Amino acid sequence: MQKAINASVCLIALIISIPIISVLSIWIFPNQDIWNYFLDNLLLDLLVSSGILLIFVAIGVALLGTLLAYLVVFVEFPMRKFFSISLFLPFAIPSYVLGFIYLGIFDYSGYVQTFFREYFNITSFNFDLRSNSIPIILTFILAFYPYVYIIARASFMRQKISIIENARLLTKSNLAVFFKVAMPLIRPAIVAGVLVALMETLADFGLVSLFNYNAWTVAIYSAWYDFRSIEVAAQLSSLLIIVIFFLIYLEKFARNKGKHYSYAITNRRIYHPKGWRKYLIMFIPLFVFIFALAIPILQLIVWSTEVIFEELNYQYLNLLFSSFILIFISVSIILLLSLLLVLASNNRYLNFIIKFTTIGYALPGSIMVIGILFAITNISNINQYFGGASINHLFFSSISLLIFAYVARFITISYRSINSVKKQIKPVFVENAKLLNGKKSNIIFSIYIPMLKSGLLAGALLVSVDILKELPATYILRSIGWDTLAIKTFELSAEGLFQRASVPSLIMVLFGFFIIFLLQKFDYKY
Amino acid sequence: MKKIIGFFLLLWLLSSNTIFANEVTVYSARKEHLIKPLFEEFSKDTGIKVKYLTGKGETLIERLKTEGKNTKADLFITVDAGNLWYAGNQGLFQPVATNIIKSNVAKHLRDENGLWTGLSLRIRTIVYNSDKITPSELSSYGDLANKKWKNRLCLRTSKKIYNKSLVASIIYNKGEEKAQKIVKGWVDNLSSIPKSKDSHVMDAIIAGQCDVGIINHYYYGAFVDKNPNTPLKLFWANQNSTGVHVNISGAGVLKHSKNKKNAIRLLEWLSSAKAQNIYLNLNKEYPINQNIEVSKDMQKWGAFIQDKMNLSNVGRLQLESVLLMQKQGYK
């Protein structure tokens, strides 16, 4: 059984990493001229701005995500249960939608700056949101903190509550308890969440282009759109792969220090602040709730009310249905495959293979697509070499290619959430089962799968919403008639029809909320 | 379970069927809401069913290249002359220069060898705040590089293909050295980092961040529809010299088209008066066919002389234009 699992993991890994291998293989015949131009003129600047982005987004999502999780798990304050769930929801709002709304509100021509100019008569009040990195970093943090929050919250709930209680008795400073005990306690979870957020940040193009910010992806797209060289685009992307490898190994360091096992879910608060203090505490999640959720949703509703009845038609059922089918098929495949990856033996070679397979998430969607297009051409060429026909077109005639792209891109997420839960299973369960002469298959079905349930659900949740929001790969690889809500949102907003665009994006966000609620319901009780 | 599998298989088949014989398949970089009404009307007129897939011009070109000779697509519609030129250059199109197209479309708006044809005109020109500027202060794109516009200019990012084409046309008309000076002057005059959208440029002008900018005219058209009393006004640039820079949305019949006849028929139909009026009403794009009268609200913007340079040159010079803008620090 274990051998069969290991063998199939190798096979899966090979197939899934085809796009990544294709992207890397571009170095066999690199395009020197354009590459040198980039090297000489653009790369240093881009490295610095991408570096700044990564560092501050990492710090921001780690602090915000963990703090929010800590508060809702251990501190009793008004509306705690409400925030506990609703702080997940911003995850359903695509970062490009969030960025678009913030620009509308906070730009020179937006409500806020106009208000300052008109009511305080400061005509010179001019803060250019694009002139420094702070606005875009804050947007990224508000868009991606849920990755940390989701994992950190689940992790805090499964900690031994007594550790925090004892720490509290030993030190008077609540901040010290948070920074010195709570955060280190769930460090692997925080690091895992941060890593996912960073991969998203690296792969982002929508938000950075909205802010006209010179991130690495801008160079990638410049190579493609300006210089018409998908080869150089692939060369530039391959550097992202190296960065991610580096980050993944950093993560390993964070994990290695200690082993943490999960315990029964805690449903007891440690802190019970009284009087104004509890409202002060409540202000923190409230603030995030307002900016990451309430304002964007309100803006979408305001925009859409004017046009909703002309815009809404049967076509939207079609879009919703496409999104649903794509999610359902892909998530089923992804869960199955990532479960296999998790159950593979823990040895060096397999670990490396799995790590390599799961870096696809850091590639921008369209670069993953370039890898797939390269691969298709090569497969077809090989087929022709052996006397077959040209078969490239076959790949495009169904949604299978798109589903493959989803699997290759998003398997990381579900693998990581399942694996993080697996690491918390006390080995004693498995040892006991082995002692009782349990077969591997029995161990899998009666121990692993039930105990991994929360990881599987979290994986399903994250991947579903990610697929719902996914734009670049869907836009290129879908077959005729498979438009999604994300595509509709993009097409309308790209033509400046923001009010009409708010209708599909609102539906997309609500559908995302629905998925989150549904999967949460299966997981823990509150 | 079997039922579910059967259901998905059915979906799969439906999504890839090719049962309709009398049909034509279009890959389009024009967005769905801007082409669907055209296709519906075409089907009514001819009985030919149109299947279409939208996408970004650049990525659809890569997809077409990968699909190779077995592609299902017959016609490729895209925006910007540079994209059309590039698709032609990559050998995706086949020449079709029928008499109908020749008579409907002016020579400078289609490829010399008949590989692609313009189908609608989009004018990239100057927009200004009429509360602060009189039209007599404005003249040309090059004039916006003048010091008097210091801190009064807003531009969209140089990464947008419309700006690449505009600068390519300036390189063609004025030579590289002058073009460089103009772009440098623009960058010096910017009152803010370039925006990502034409609509943001208009917003900034109204809010007073700047007084003047460059946009595609139809964004202005949509804006005026919603805000009839706006102080924002269009100004046709370069009327005393080369004429205002025009760009096109257009199409070409693909080399590996399986329904060439239908594809040509659709292309011809799109250049017809009927289709041109739909373009006009949908998105306020100027007809390619100069005999057609534009709507009243567009007549208010006045007549203009257009730059008659052949748009192939825009495609040819686009890379040079990108290098020039990057060198001058136009973000």
mmCIF file of N, CA, C and O in Angstrom, chain A residues 339-369:
data_model
loop_
_atom_site.group_PDB
_atom_site.id
_atom_site.type_symbol
_atom_site.label_atom_id
_atom_site.label_comp_id
_atom_site.label_asym_id
_atom_site.label_seq_id
_atom_site.Cartn_x
_atom_site.Cartn_y
_atom_site.Cartn_z
ATOM 1 N N LEU A 339 -4.179 14.586 -0.852
ATOM 2 C CA LEU A 339 -4.220 13.576 0.211
ATOM 3 C C LEU A 339 -3.140 12.524 -0.034
ATOM 4 O O LEU A 339 -2.411 12.122 0.882
ATOM 5 N N LEU A 340 -3.012 12.110 -1.284
ATOM 6 C CA LEU A 340 -1.967 11.146 -1.630
ATOM 7 C C LEU A 340 -0.579 11.724 -1.315
ATOM 8 O O LEU A 340 0.268 11.036 -0.733
ATOM 9 N N LEU A 341 -0.374 12.988 -1.696
ATOM 10 C CA LEU A 341 0.925 13.607 -1.428
ATOM 11 C C LEU A 341 1.214 13.602 0.069
ATOM 12 O O LEU A 341 2.335 13.343 0.506
ATOM 13 N N VAL A 342 0.196 13.879 0.858
ATOM 14 C CA VAL A 342 0.375 13.936 2.312
ATOM 15 C C VAL A 342 0.720 12.554 2.875
ATOM 16 O O VAL A 342 1.511 12.420 3.803
ATOM 17 N N LEU A 343 0.136 11.529 2.266
ATOM 18 C CA LEU A 343 0.333 10.183 2.813
ATOM 19 C C LEU A 343 1.614 9.525 2.316
ATOM 20 O O LEU A 343 1.942 8.413 2.732
ATOM 21 N N ALA A 344 2.339 10.198 1.434
ATOM 22 C CA ALA A 344 3.587 9.603 0.937
ATOM 23 C C ALA A 344 4.585 9.467 2.084
ATOM 24 O O ALA A 344 4.489 10.176 3.088
ATOM 25 N N SER A 345 5.527 8.559 1.924
ATOM 26 C CA SER A 345 6.531 8.355 2.965
ATOM 27 C C SER A 345 7.312 9.641 3.184
ATOM 28 O O SER A 345 7.478 10.438 2.277
ATOM 29 N N ASN A 346 7.768 9.784 4.393
ATOM 30 C CA ASN A 346 8.509 10.983 4.729
ATOM 31 C C ASN A 346 10.000 10.735 4.499
ATOM 32 O O ASN A 346 10.744 10.480 5.425
ATOM 33 N N ASN A 347 10.436 10.751 3.240
ATOM 34 C CA ASN A 347 11.873 10.669 3.027
ATOM 35 C C ASN A 347 12.352 11.807 2.147
ATOM 36 O O ASN A 347 11.565 12.531 1.531
ATOM 37 N N ARG A 348 13.661 11.984 2.089
ATOM 38 C CA ARG A 348 14.218 13.178 1.477
ATOM 39 C C ARG A 348 13.808 13.366 0.028
ATOM 40 O O ARG A 348 13.462 14.453 -0.397
ATOM 41 N N TYR A 349 13.863 12.252 -0.720
ATOM 42 C CA TYR A 349 13.595 12.371 -2.143
ATOM 43 C C TYR A 349 12.151 12.761 -2.397
ATOM 44 O O TYR A 349 11.846 13.671 -3.159
ATOM 45 N N LEU A 350 11.267 12.041 -1.733
ATOM 46 C CA LEU A 350 9.852 12.347 -1.934
ATOM 47 C C LEU A 350 9.529 13.764 -1.473
ATOM 48 O O LEU A 350 8.777 14.475 -2.127
ATOM 49 N N ASN A 351 10.133 14.166 -0.368
ATOM 50 C CA ASN A 351 9.883 15.531 0.105
ATOM 51 C C ASN A 351 10.290 16.566 -0.933
ATOM 52 O O ASN A 351 9.594 17.537 -1.171
ATOM 53 N N PHE A 352 11.440 16.319 -1.531
ATOM 54 C CA PHE A 352 11.911 17.266 -2.541
ATOM 55 C C PHE A 352 10.946 17.306 -3.720
ATOM 56 O O PHE A 352 10.561 18.371 -4.203
ATOM 57 N N ILE A 353 10.567 16.113 -4.170
ATOM 58 C CA ILE A 353 9.660 16.038 -5.319
ATOM 59 C C ILE A 353 8.362 16.787 -5.028
ATOM 60 O O ILE A 353 7.870 17.575 -5.837
ATOM 61 N N ILE A 354 7.850 16.579 -3.824
ATOM 62 C CA ILE A 354 6.583 17.222 -3.479
ATOM 63 C C ILE A 354 6.757 18.739 -3.419
ATOM 64 O O ILE A 354 5.926 19.499 -3.919
ATOM 65 N N LYS A 355 7.859 19.175 -2.821
ATOM 66 C CA LYS A 355 8.097 20.620 -2.744
ATOM 67 C C LYS A 355 8.146 21.221 -4.144
ATOM 68 O O LYS A 355 7.565 22.271 -4.405
ATOM 69 N N PHE A 356 8.835 20.530 -5.019
ATOM 70 C CA PHE A 356 8.972 21.039 -6.384
ATOM 71 C C PHE A 356 7.603 21.126 -7.053
ATOM 72 O O PHE A 356 7.286 22.093 -7.737
ATOM 73 N N THR A 357 6.796 20.098 -6.820
ATOM 74 C CA THR A 357 5.482 20.040 -7.453
ATOM 75 C C THR A 357 4.587 21.178 -6.989
ATOM 76 O O THR A 357 3.749 21.662 -7.726
ATOM 77 N N THR A 358 4.774 21.573 -5.731
ATOM 78 C CA THR A 358 3.797 22.486 -5.152
ATOM 79 C C THR A 358 4.248 23.945 -5.182
ATOM 80 O O THR A 358 3.730 24.763 -4.442
ATOM 81 N N ILE A 359 5.220 24.271 -6.047
ATOM 82 C CA ILE A 359 5.573 25.689 -6.121
ATOM 83 C C ILE A 359 4.816 26.414 -7.231
ATOM 84 O O ILE A 359 4.985 27.604 -7.417
ATOM 85 N N GLY A 360 3.973 25.673 -7.932
ATOM 86 C CA GLY A 360 3.236 26.284 -9.035
ATOM 87 C C GLY A 360 2.413 27.493 -8.618
ATOM 88 O O GLY A 360 2.152 28.382 -9.410
ATOM 89 N N TYR A 361 2.054 27.528 -7.350
ATOM 90 C CA TYR A 361 1.196 28.600 -6.862
ATOM 91 C C TYR A 361 1.866 29.963 -6.957
ATOM 92 O O TYR A 361 1.190 30.982 -7.051
ATOM 93 N N ALA A 362 3.192 29.974 -6.932
ATOM 94 C CA ALA A 362 3.893 31.255 -6.944
ATOM 95 C C ALA A 362 4.031 31.803 -8.351
ATOM 96 O O ALA A 362 4.431 32.937 -8.537
ATOM 97 N N LEU A 363 3.728 30.973 -9.334
ATOM 98 C CA LEU A 363 3.803 31.479 -10.704
ATOM 99 C C LEU A 363 2.527 32.250 -11.013
ATOM 100 O O LEU A 363 1.441 31.796 -10.697
ATOM 101 N N PRO A 364 2.665 33.419 -11.644
ATOM 102 C CA PRO A 364 1.449 34.097 -12.077
ATOM 103 C C PRO A 364 0.660 33.159 -12.986
ATOM 104 O O PRO A 364 1.260 32.373 -13.729
ATOM 105 N N GLY A 365 -0.670 33.245 -12.904
ATOM 106 C CA GLY A 365 -1.512 32.325 -13.660
ATOM 107 C C GLY A 365 -1.134 32.235 -15.123
ATOM 108 O O GLY A 365 -1.059 31.151 -15.701
ATOM 109 N N SER A 366 -0.825 33.376 -15.735
ATOM 110 C CA SER A 366 -0.557 33.309 -17.170
ATOM 111 C C SER A 366 0.796 32.675 -17.471
ATOM 112 O O SER A 366 0.994 32.163 -18.561
ATOM 113 N N ILE A 367 1.713 32.710 -16.506
ATOM 114 C CA ILE A 367 3.007 32.073 -16.754
ATOM 115 C C ILE A 367 2.873 30.558 -16.656
ATOM 116 O O ILE A 367 3.449 29.799 -17.430
ATOM 117 N N MET A 368 2.036 30.131 -15.695
ATOM 118 C CA MET A 368 1.707 28.718 -15.647
ATOM 119 C C MET A 368 1.139 28.302 -17.001
ATOM 120 O O MET A 368 1.454 27.241 -17.526
ATOM 121 N N VAL A 369 0.323 29.165 -17.566
ATOM 122 C CA VAL A 369 -0.265 28.871 -18.867
ATOM 123 C C VAL A 369 0.811 28.797 -19.948
ATOM 124 O O VAL A 369 0.772 27.906 -20.799
#
